[in-house]
């Protein structure tokens, strides 16, 4: 587009942008509208006459403009509010040149040109809105292709014109001639939807007259029973003729009803003798909350006016009817005894919500002389119950489908309850969470008592009997908590104990969970779900499927995240799927297949007074067919028109009210992409993953508000926690766009298909915030996978050259996005990609923009060439589209990349292209917000927050010249000497804490606990705390936790942007897991000050070769190792030390690509894998020691001296990844000599690496011999476990040490601790179809739990139960299959115990004969399976599927992961698929038998504080 300028009358420099409308100039009053949809409606609204309209939502033009030629029954254009565009000019941030919608006829740009209206894009609309908000509405002049001469009459004030006269009809028109009720409507700029409402909805004969029609003289001799006053532009006092006619009507006896809207409200007030005044900037948008002063109910209303009625000036017989809940201005008036009333908002709403359409019913009822129903307050606010003690049920260990989002919602819930002075009891065995912390402070309250116990109905009842709470909350702990609540309610135990369920009641929850009831409920209000039938056996399932017609979707009822579901194309596939689904549920659902439809979701909040709002709507990037947890999700929706958006919103409110939900819920829809047909997929009557996402996307804390509502509070009295001044009864307006991208870890599992379907597979997610779709898409790719520099096709390394691209596009997988990008880069058109993927063309056109920019850079291939002309413009365009410096360096062939990126950064800064900081304030800058919730973007030129310092602390003491292979990494050194005098300056400047990033296997909620502990400690010590993280499921990204929250990527580029902008004193990289730790070197090299252990020393621990050399120097033992330079050398080394050997790369998390090779073939295969992972970093081969014990050492050091430590022992032998091991603390079975050796080695390592901060060392012990496996100079997964067990927060201590404060160690005496804590891993094998549920050196668990006990075996059994493990019932069959004699011997005594306890033992041939021959055990032999269909009578698979086996103990021979499908694999997989307890480790099997033998299944519920007091005594 051409250059365009917007001149403002405040004398500021003109705002520059590009034109996308008519090539002309326009003068007018500059106003803003915060609506997120509805530009065709807004532009044709006569009330905008003479105004230059700024749209705060940044992405405009997405769905084009409908056909003006389509007329309704009255000859009015179907999709518009008048016959022309009334605005003078349009100002937007980002214009979409490609639109996509079935109803679109032309683009917005073409429509503007056809109507000769100028438009400008590329404007920082947020900064402009803030200016209008603070100065007031301004006069402006929008000029395309400006010349140098300044016009003499630069500005003209439209309010001086008679605007109502300009837009009013010139003749009398009649609509609905056939109707009997007659209403006369004064047209001062009436919207067409008002006509449709009267004539269509209410069967009124509507006579529309000009604004100056003389009603008393009535020249047209119109018969009328009621008078309507329309909306319109400008100053009401300029319509004396209208006012005169109203005054005539007011005097008539008997009185005839009068109703006014918008300008009509002001005209009625003036006619009654009141005054009006001009507002500073008017109310324009779709989310103004208005309180009905008759009932106290609050409604969300659309508005467009610049003048208001002065309530104080109303004569005595008039009263205020509605009031704005935010700025308390007048929103309506009513006569005390005559049928006259008016409102300032638009009940007919187009665009906007229709929540107040009942006012039309009221007016038409008056006209027809029908008696009006009495409207009263519900009195609920006077019946508030008070609660003294509430039990909150958590969600347990993290699993696929139920992850960290429930730590966030639970923490918010605790905060809300504590504010009300309620005692909080929490049950949650997930020790890694923030909500189970017991440290309290003023800003961060904690639960009063925490029970680390299995979340089972009988356990919850034990706690209820002991604690006697008066309320229970089951909506904040995912499906786990919900299921327990439903069970206890249905059994009547909650009612008997007098415990009230807070929030949504159980019958309402059941109505959403049971498809039959749900379908019935929806039918009652004329809504429908997709065709769906339930079945309780295979025959019913087949019958249902044939009724609907294949393909169909199979799902298990009452299951989490689509567990046990899939698509079936014929009877055979259905039989197979149904059998598995029946294993997890006794009812399955057969659904119509709506793949290819759009999937949308609304988050809805309702209080007990029936105030109801939608907080956020979201649109899936992928069409229906992919579980929403596995889909890319965009908020707000991008391709819905005003009609679709509000149609679905209206349905949402109707459904939620009908179900009787109190608190928060979400509703999912399928929308036909070619019409307005939709059906409801489901309602979740609890907080879900998308609630956490919506809270972070909008800044509206759903869990906090839902908790307050469950206590009986109403939405109007709760404050908006971002603005602190406005009400929580509002719908957030976003002036940015948010994209959630899932994170999968499917590569870790053999035989797991990466196809996405109706069952969720992702383990985590990221959220990117920006002002263009391209920007958020590129940001999200870098967040989800730090190895990516943005969205790439072939360059991502994630597409296949073997599989045809068509096939990669047509099947949804975890890498399909990159295949789509590859197709676009290779010149496939948007249409072709759309046909294969059914992804909306609007999204695809945005990806195509990225592809064409990339191709242009690649073609140029040279930085100077690419930026030869218009350098600043080109650079800004690339940055607005989300390109990173590394991406630009890569396409410009600047290698090595890190130095290339630095070169691009320097060029960019020299061109003045830097990101600006924007706030998330929930109201699109309409109200001042003192919020610390921030993101960065290049779509803007104005910072919302000021930076406090001139520049950050930069490290210049560069004293080491690294060896060549590290040349491109670390350059930093510890600054211990200069520390103490700088502490005060550090407090003011602040400390940047890098968070955990996306959850994945190996880095999960425990690192969020670490980051939150660090930030809380910083605040306690008076440091300004700045957190960077992009994971919406976390507590660390709650804006209450830090002084500044940057919801941003943790790339080197962005961390430096924030570090420099904040002028920070240093960065903490050691509390967020591996991602921040890997940044230590590059950050230090760029001059950032790393707090704690220096980057140089971090590298010495991470790099295998340097670390091993150091151990040799210190004389600390380690297994024999060798650094690999060729496969042959590795084989030679392995033969020398003897197989098995362990292959491991450096700088990785959770054993990625770690494998144990038991022979030469395996070794050669694995070496290929490891080299792929570690790029240029060394791969090490180590002697693997069988039968050794692994020991975990967690410590905090200061200047190389250890302050505190904890030693935990693994129950399983070495060879199981420490994240998958069962850990016991304090260690129970270590020799005193072993402990002494461990302490000595750890002290030597801490000193040699000069550690300051948290660290973790893994040791291996055989007899009394101790060897070091590895050392991490960061917090490890076990820090929360250790801190909570020993009641001493290791991270708080480490944070103080890293900041240079004086630290004293905690007084921990391990000998005095009279209890044991056992941490058990939580797996998600049920979800990962085909994965082998066995343990090895690469981590597979998705979460963890821990339980306390007076005895280690009891704590072990409880923690096993807390993972969801099912114990066998008395006398049930137990299947034992153990591969080798040593393991069979080890388990022999336990087998005897099980037999004595009355269990019926079954064994595979080798195991059965071993126990019969050697121990005379009564054990029935079953055959081993050859393949998955080998399940005839007498076989192991038959025993599992049909024979009622309730426990499977299957111990394979070693730690090797073989690819061939073994009998053991088939048995293990069958156990998981049929929901049967499975133990695959001999040590765990022995402990389980001992615990069951001692009768430890029953235990007394004890809270953590009761265990701590044992220690104190």
CSV table of C-alpha atoms in Angstrom, one decimal, residues 163 197 304 973 1070:
chain,number,residue,atom,x,y,z
A,163,UNK,CA,-25.1,14.4,12.0
A,197,UNK,CA,-36.1,-7.1,15.7
A,304,UNK,CA,-21.5,3.3,20.5
A,973,UNK,CA,33.6,-16.0,34.9
A,1070,UNK,CA,19.7,-23.0,37.4
